[in-house]
Amino acid sequence: MRKSARYSTLAAAGLLALSSLTACANDAASTTSSGSGGKGDGKGTKVKIMVGGLDKVIYMPAMLTQRLGYFDAEGLDVELLTEPAGVQAETALVAGQVQGTVGFYDHTLDLQTKGKAVESVVQFSHAPGEVEVVSAKAAGDITSPKDFKGRKLGITSLGSSTDFLTKYLAVKNGVKVSEFSPVAVGAGATFISALQQGSIDGGMTTDPTVATILDKKAGKVLVDMRTPEGSQKALGGPYPSSSLYMQTDWVNGHKDTVQKLVNAFVKTLKWMSTHSAADIAAKMPADYAQGDKALYTESIKSTLPMFTDDGVMPENGPETVEKVLKAFNTNIQNADVDLSKTYTTEFVEAAK
């Protein structure tokens, strides 16, 4: 159901007791908007957005929007910064170091239980885009999440969405969260190395890491949530994941800027829906392919089904996310979460 939610922020004084940043926004890798992806000219409204991994395909709309020149077209000077995990990007937002975060929608529910008013303003996806893989060595013993007991499972970081989803898959399949060990191994090379060296038996990650693991024959896919069908099978419904979320009080005080951001992202989602994976790969920074353009293109193709084409929150998506989090998150279990405060469709509706 499409609903617009506009609410004033909850008091933040004395509540900023979240984990410290692993790196401050000023030190993080960044890139400023221009049609070519280079440095901007300093004109336009300045906005900083922290992304939970700029090179991850699940967060591709952030860089792609910049490369297509859509931020510039809206009169925005957008600086994209990157942190290796969504939970770190979330912390940068709550700390006030950036105006927006490209990360998983589920953090908005978790933050509400901590007294933080944060909302998704444009929803990039209706599936997680995540894949649970198992190492080649453990593939014969781990044939479903029922076999997670006693295992070391890789996640990007504790409190991340990969952590959330891994715990849900375990609990759903009769394994308590205390019966397996989550191991923070990041993504990309560090994840692959941990899998190959036996530091983890399996783990949750995204493309292009998944494509590289399969190419290297370092592991196999156990649970694939890159499509709406995969999300339905694993989680019981659509799972809105990658999005642009912002603090509600900032949104209320900067509606014109938020509208321009959403306009740009909706244009990108529409562009993605009418172009091939090869077209998209050609627009992205060359180093994202890590020397293998064909493999990178394939990773985009595998993940494309997760994205929406209009930025609208999928119907029943928030309810699915709440159900997943309630399965293991005591904060959510003991709270009366107001889902209408975790997202708004005001801006995507205007963008259409």
Coordinates of C-alpha atoms in Angstrom, one line a residue:
M1 CA 0.0 0.0 0.0
R2 CA 1.4 3.4 -0.9
K3 CA 1.4 5.8 1.9
S4 CA 3.2 9.0 2.6
A5 CA 4.7 9.5 6.0
R6 CA 5.9 12.8 7.3
Y7 CA 6.8 13.0 10.9
S8 CA 9.0 15.2 13.1
T9 CA 12.1 13.6 14.5
L10 CA 12.3 12.1 18.0
A11 CA 14.6 13.9 20.4
A12 CA 18.2 12.8 19.8
A13 CA 19.9 14.4 22.9
G14 CA 21.6 11.8 25.0
L15 CA 20.7 8.9 22.7
L16 CA 23.7 8.9 20.4
A17 CA 25.1 5.7 22.0
L18 CA 25.9 3.8 18.9
S19 CA 29.2 2.2 18.0
S20 CA 32.0 4.5 17.0
L21 CA 32.8 5.0 13.3
T22 CA 35.5 2.8 11.8
A23 CA 36.5 5.7 9.7
C24 CA 35.1 9.2 9.7
A25 CA 33.3 10.4 6.6
N26 CA 36.1 12.9 5.8
D27 CA 38.6 10.0 5.6
A28 CA 36.4 7.6 3.6
A29 CA 36.9 7.1 -0.1
S30 CA 34.7 9.5 -1.9
T31 CA 33.7 10.8 -5.3
T32 CA 31.9 14.0 -6.3
S33 CA 29.2 14.2 -8.8
S34 CA 29.8 15.1 -12.4
G35 CA 28.6 13.6 -15.6
S36 CA 31.9 11.8 -16.1
G37 CA 32.2 10.7 -12.5
G38 CA 35.1 13.1 -11.8
K39 CA 35.2 16.1 -9.5
G40 CA 32.3 18.4 -9.6
D41 CA 32.6 22.2 -10.1
G42 CA 31.3 23.0 -6.7
K43 CA 28.1 24.4 -7.9
G44 CA 24.7 23.2 -6.9
T45 CA 23.3 22.0 -3.5
K46 CA 26.0 20.0 -1.6
V47 CA 24.9 16.6 -0.3
K48 CA 27.0 13.9 1.3
I49 CA 25.8 10.3 1.0
M50 CA 27.5 7.3 2.6
V51 CA 27.2 4.0 0.8
G52 CA 27.6 0.6 2.4
G53 CA 30.1 -0.4 -0.3
L54 CA 30.2 1.7 -3.5
D55 CA 31.4 -1.2 -5.6
K56 CA 28.6 -3.7 -4.4
V57 CA 26.1 -4.3 -7.2
I58 CA 23.2 -4.1 -4.7
Y59 CA 24.1 -0.4 -4.2
M60 CA 24.9 0.2 -7.9
P61 CA 22.3 3.0 -8.3
A62 CA 24.4 5.4 -6.3
M63 CA 27.4 5.4 -8.5
L64 CA 25.4 4.9 -11.7
T65 CA 23.3 8.0 -11.0
Q66 CA 26.4 10.0 -10.7
R67 CA 27.9 8.5 -13.9
L68 CA 24.7 9.2 -15.8
G69 CA 24.9 12.8 -14.8
Y70 CA 21.5 12.8 -13.1
F71 CA 22.6 14.5 -9.9
D72 CA 24.1 17.3 -11.9
A73 CA 20.9 17.6 -14.0
E74 CA 19.0 18.2 -10.8
G75 CA 21.4 20.9 -9.7
L76 CA 23.0 18.8 -6.9
D77 CA 26.7 18.5 -5.9
V78 CA 26.6 15.0 -4.5
E79 CA 29.7 13.5 -2.7
L80 CA 29.5 9.7 -2.5
L81 CA 31.5 8.2 0.3
T82 CA 32.0 4.5 1.1
E83 CA 32.1 2.2 4.1
P84 CA 32.5 -1.6 3.8
A85 CA 29.3 -2.4 5.7
G86 CA 25.8 -0.9 5.9
V87 CA 25.9 -0.6 9.7
Q88 CA 28.9 1.7 9.5
A89 CA 27.2 3.8 6.9
E90 CA 24.2 4.0 9.2
T91 CA 26.4 5.2 12.0
A92 CA 27.8 8.0 9.9
L93 CA 24.2 9.2 9.2
V94 CA 23.1 9.2 12.8
A95 CA 26.4 11.0 13.8
G96 CA 25.4 13.8 11.4
Q97 CA 28.5 13.3 9.2
V98 CA 26.4 12.7 6.1
Q99 CA 22.9 13.7 5.0
G100 CA 21.9 10.4 3.5
T101 CA 22.8 6.7 3.5
V102 CA 22.5 4.2 0.7
G103 CA 22.0 1.0 2.7
F104 CA 19.4 -1.6 3.7
Y105 CA 15.9 -0.4 4.7
D106 CA 15.9 -2.7 7.7
H107 CA 18.1 -0.3 9.6
T108 CA 15.3 2.2 9.8
L109 CA 13.3 -0.3 12.0
D110 CA 16.3 -1.1 14.2
L111 CA 17.0 2.6 14.7
Q112 CA 13.5 3.4 15.6
T113 CA 13.8 1.1 18.6
K114 CA 16.8 3.2 19.6
G115 CA 14.9 6.4 19.5
K116 CA 16.1 7.5 16.0
A117 CA 13.7 8.8 13.4
V118 CA 15.1 7.7 10.1
E119 CA 13.1 6.9 6.9
S120 CA 13.7 5.5 3.4
V121 CA 12.8 8.2 0.8
V122 CA 13.4 6.0 -2.3
Q123 CA 13.4 2.2 -2.4
F124 CA 15.9 0.7 -4.9
S125 CA 14.9 -2.9 -4.4
H126 CA 12.2 -5.5 -3.5
A127 CA 14.7 -8.4 -2.8
P128 CA 17.8 -8.5 -0.6
G129 CA 20.3 -9.2 -3.4
E130 CA 22.2 -11.4 -0.9
V131 CA 23.4 -14.9 -1.4
E132 CA 24.4 -17.4 1.3
V133 CA 27.3 -19.4 0.0
V134 CA 29.2 -22.4 1.4
S135 CA 32.8 -23.2 0.9
A136 CA 33.7 -26.0 -1.5
K137 CA 35.1 -28.0 1.4
A138 CA 31.9 -27.6 3.5
A139 CA 29.4 -27.9 0.7
G140 CA 28.8 -31.6 1.3
D141 CA 27.9 -31.1 4.9
I142 CA 25.9 -27.8 4.7
T143 CA 23.0 -28.4 2.4
S144 CA 20.5 -26.0 4.0
P145 CA 20.4 -23.5 6.9
K146 CA 19.4 -26.4 9.1
D147 CA 23.1 -27.3 9.1
F148 CA 24.3 -23.9 10.4
K149 CA 24.7 -25.4 13.9
G150 CA 28.4 -25.2 15.1
R151 CA 29.5 -23.4 11.9
K152 CA 31.4 -20.2 11.4
L153 CA 29.4 -18.0 9.0
G154 CA 30.8 -14.9 7.4
I155 CA 29.0 -11.5 7.5
T156 CA 30.2 -8.0 6.6
S157 CA 30.0 -6.9 10.2
L158 CA 28.1 -7.4 13.4
G159 CA 24.8 -5.6 13.3
S160 CA 24.8 -5.5 9.5
S161 CA 22.0 -6.6 7.3
T162 CA 24.0 -9.7 6.4
D163 CA 24.1 -10.4 10.1
F164 CA 20.3 -9.9 10.4
L165 CA 19.5 -12.2 7.4
T166 CA 21.9 -14.9 8.5
K167 CA 20.3 -15.0 11.9
Y168 CA 16.8 -15.2 10.4
L169 CA 17.7 -18.1 8.1
A170 CA 19.1 -19.9 11.1
V171 CA 16.2 -19.4 13.4
K172 CA 13.7 -20.1 10.7
N173 CA 15.4 -23.5 10.2
G174 CA 15.6 -24.5 13.9
V175 CA 19.1 -23.2 14.7
K176 CA 19.4 -20.8 17.6
V177 CA 21.6 -17.7 17.1
S178 CA 23.8 -18.9 19.9
E179 CA 24.5 -22.2 18.1
F180 CA 26.6 -20.7 15.3
S181 CA 29.4 -18.1 15.1
P182 CA 29.0 -15.0 12.9
V183 CA 32.4 -13.8 11.7
A184 CA 32.9 -10.3 10.4
V185 CA 34.9 -10.7 7.2
G186 CA 33.7 -7.8 5.1
A187 CA 33.1 -8.4 1.4
G188 CA 35.2 -8.9 -1.8
A189 CA 38.8 -10.2 -1.3
T190 CA 38.6 -10.5 2.5
F191 CA 35.4 -12.6 2.3
I192 CA 36.8 -14.8 -0.4
S193 CA 40.1 -15.3 1.4
A194 CA 38.3 -16.3 4.6
L195 CA 36.2 -18.8 2.6
Q196 CA 39.3 -20.3 0.9
Q197 CA 41.4 -20.5 4.1
G198 CA 38.6 -22.1 6.2
S199 CA 38.2 -19.2 8.5
I200 CA 34.5 -19.4 7.7
D201 CA 32.4 -22.4 6.5
G202 CA 30.1 -20.2 4.5
G203 CA 28.6 -16.7 4.6
M204 CA 26.4 -14.1 3.2
T205 CA 27.6 -11.7 0.5
T206 CA 26.6 -10.0 -2.7
D207 CA 27.8 -9.6 -6.3
P208 CA 30.5 -9.2 -7.6
T209 CA 31.8 -11.3 -4.7
V210 CA 29.4 -14.1 -5.5
A211 CA 30.4 -14.2 -9.1
T212 CA 34.1 -14.3 -8.2
I213 CA 33.5 -17.2 -5.7
L214 CA 31.7 -19.3 -8.3
D215 CA 34.3 -18.5 -11.0
K216 CA 37.1 -19.6 -8.6
K217 CA 35.1 -22.6 -7.6
A218 CA 35.7 -21.6 -4.0
G219 CA 32.2 -22.2 -3.0
K220 CA 28.6 -22.9 -3.9
V221 CA 25.3 -21.1 -3.6
L222 CA 23.1 -22.3 -0.7
V223 CA 20.4 -19.6 -0.6
D224 CA 19.9 -17.1 -3.5
M225 CA 17.9 -14.0 -2.6
R226 CA 18.8 -11.9 -5.7
T227 CA 15.3 -12.2 -7.2
P228 CA 11.8 -11.5 -5.8
E229 CA 11.1 -15.2 -6.2
G230 CA 14.2 -16.0 -4.1
S231 CA 13.1 -13.5 -1.5
Q232 CA 9.7 -15.1 -1.3
K233 CA 11.1 -18.6 -0.9
A234 CA 13.7 -17.6 1.8
L235 CA 11.9 -14.9 3.6
G236 CA 8.2 -15.3 2.9
G237 CA 7.7 -12.1 1.0
P238 CA 9.3 -9.1 -0.8
Y239 CA 12.2 -7.7 1.2
P240 CA 12.9 -4.1 0.5
S241 CA 16.7 -3.7 1.0
S242 CA 18.9 -1.2 -0.7
S243 CA 17.5 2.3 -0.4
L244 CA 18.3 5.9 0.3
Y245 CA 17.4 6.6 3.9
M246 CA 17.8 9.9 5.8
Q247 CA 17.0 11.4 9.2
T248 CA 13.4 12.4 9.3
D249 CA 14.0 15.9 10.6
W250 CA 16.5 16.6 7.8
V251 CA 14.0 15.4 5.2
N252 CA 11.3 17.6 6.7
G253 CA 13.7 20.6 6.6
H254 CA 15.1 20.0 3.1
K255 CA 12.2 18.7 1.0
D256 CA 13.3 20.4 -2.2
T257 CA 16.8 18.8 -2.0
V258 CA 15.3 15.4 -1.1
Q259 CA 12.9 15.7 -4.1
K260 CA 15.9 16.3 -6.4
L261 CA 17.8 13.3 -5.0
V262 CA 14.8 11.1 -5.5
N263 CA 14.1 12.4 -9.0
A264 CA 17.7 11.5 -9.9
F265 CA 17.5 8.0 -8.5
V266 CA 14.1 7.3 -10.0
K267 CA 15.5 8.3 -13.4
T268 CA 18.4 5.8 -12.8
L269 CA 16.1 3.0 -11.9
K270 CA 14.0 3.5 -15.0
W271 CA 17.2 3.6 -17.1
M272 CA 18.4 0.4 -15.5
S273 CA 15.1 -1.3 -16.4
T274 CA 15.5 -0.5 -20.1
H275 CA 19.2 -1.3 -20.5
S276 CA 21.2 -4.5 -20.5
A277 CA 23.8 -5.6 -17.9
A278 CA 26.5 -4.8 -20.5
D279 CA 25.2 -1.3 -20.9
I280 CA 25.2 -0.8 -17.2
A281 CA 28.7 -2.2 -16.7
A282 CA 30.0 0.1 -19.4
K283 CA 28.9 3.1 -17.4
M284 CA 30.5 2.0 -14.1
P285 CA 34.1 2.8 -13.1
A286 CA 36.5 0.5 -14.9
D287 CA 38.1 -0.7 -11.7
Y288 CA 34.9 -2.2 -10.4
A289 CA 35.3 -5.0 -12.9
Q290 CA 38.7 -5.9 -11.3
G291 CA 40.1 -6.8 -14.6
D292 CA 37.3 -9.1 -15.7
K293 CA 34.6 -7.2 -17.5
A294 CA 32.7 -10.3 -18.6
L295 CA 32.5 -11.6 -15.0
Y296 CA 31.4 -8.2 -13.7
T297 CA 28.7 -7.9 -16.4
E298 CA 27.4 -11.4 -15.4
S299 CA 27.3 -10.3 -11.7
I300 CA 25.1 -7.3 -12.7
K301 CA 22.9 -9.5 -14.8
S302 CA 22.4 -11.9 -11.8
T303 CA 21.4 -9.1 -9.5
L304 CA 19.3 -6.9 -11.7
P305 CA 16.0 -8.6 -10.8
M306 CA 16.3 -7.2 -7.2
F307 CA 15.7 -3.6 -8.3
T308 CA 12.5 -1.7 -8.6
D309 CA 11.9 0.4 -11.7
D310 CA 10.1 3.2 -9.9
G311 CA 11.6 3.6 -6.4
V312 CA 8.3 2.7 -4.7
M313 CA 8.2 0.7 -1.5
P314 CA 6.9 -2.8 -2.5
E315 CA 3.5 -3.7 -1.0
N316 CA 3.9 -5.7 2.2
G317 CA 7.6 -5.2 2.1
P318 CA 7.9 -3.4 5.5
E319 CA 5.8 -6.1 7.1
T320 CA 8.2 -8.8 5.8
V321 CA 11.2 -6.9 7.1
E322 CA 9.5 -6.6 10.5
K323 CA 8.7 -10.3 10.6
V324 CA 12.3 -11.2 9.8
L325 CA 13.8 -8.9 12.4
K326 CA 11.3 -10.0 15.1
A327 CA 12.5 -13.6 14.7
F328 CA 15.8 -12.9 16.5
N329 CA 16.0 -9.2 17.4
T330 CA 14.9 -8.6 21.0
N331 CA 14.7 -4.9 20.5
I332 CA 12.1 -5.4 17.7
Q333 CA 10.3 -8.1 19.6
N334 CA 9.8 -5.8 22.6
A335 CA 8.9 -2.7 20.6
D336 CA 5.8 -1.5 18.9
V337 CA 7.4 -0.3 15.6
D338 CA 5.5 2.2 13.6
L339 CA 6.2 1.1 10.1
S340 CA 4.7 4.2 8.6
K341 CA 7.5 6.2 10.1
T342 CA 10.2 4.1 8.5
Y343 CA 9.5 5.2 4.9
T344 CA 7.7 7.7 2.7
T345 CA 6.5 7.5 -0.9
E346 CA 5.8 11.3 -1.0
F347 CA 8.9 11.9 -3.1
V348 CA 8.7 8.9 -5.5
E349 CA 5.1 9.7 -6.2
A350 CA 6.1 13.3 -7.1
A351 CA 9.0 12.0 -9.2
K352 CA 6.6 10.0 -11.4

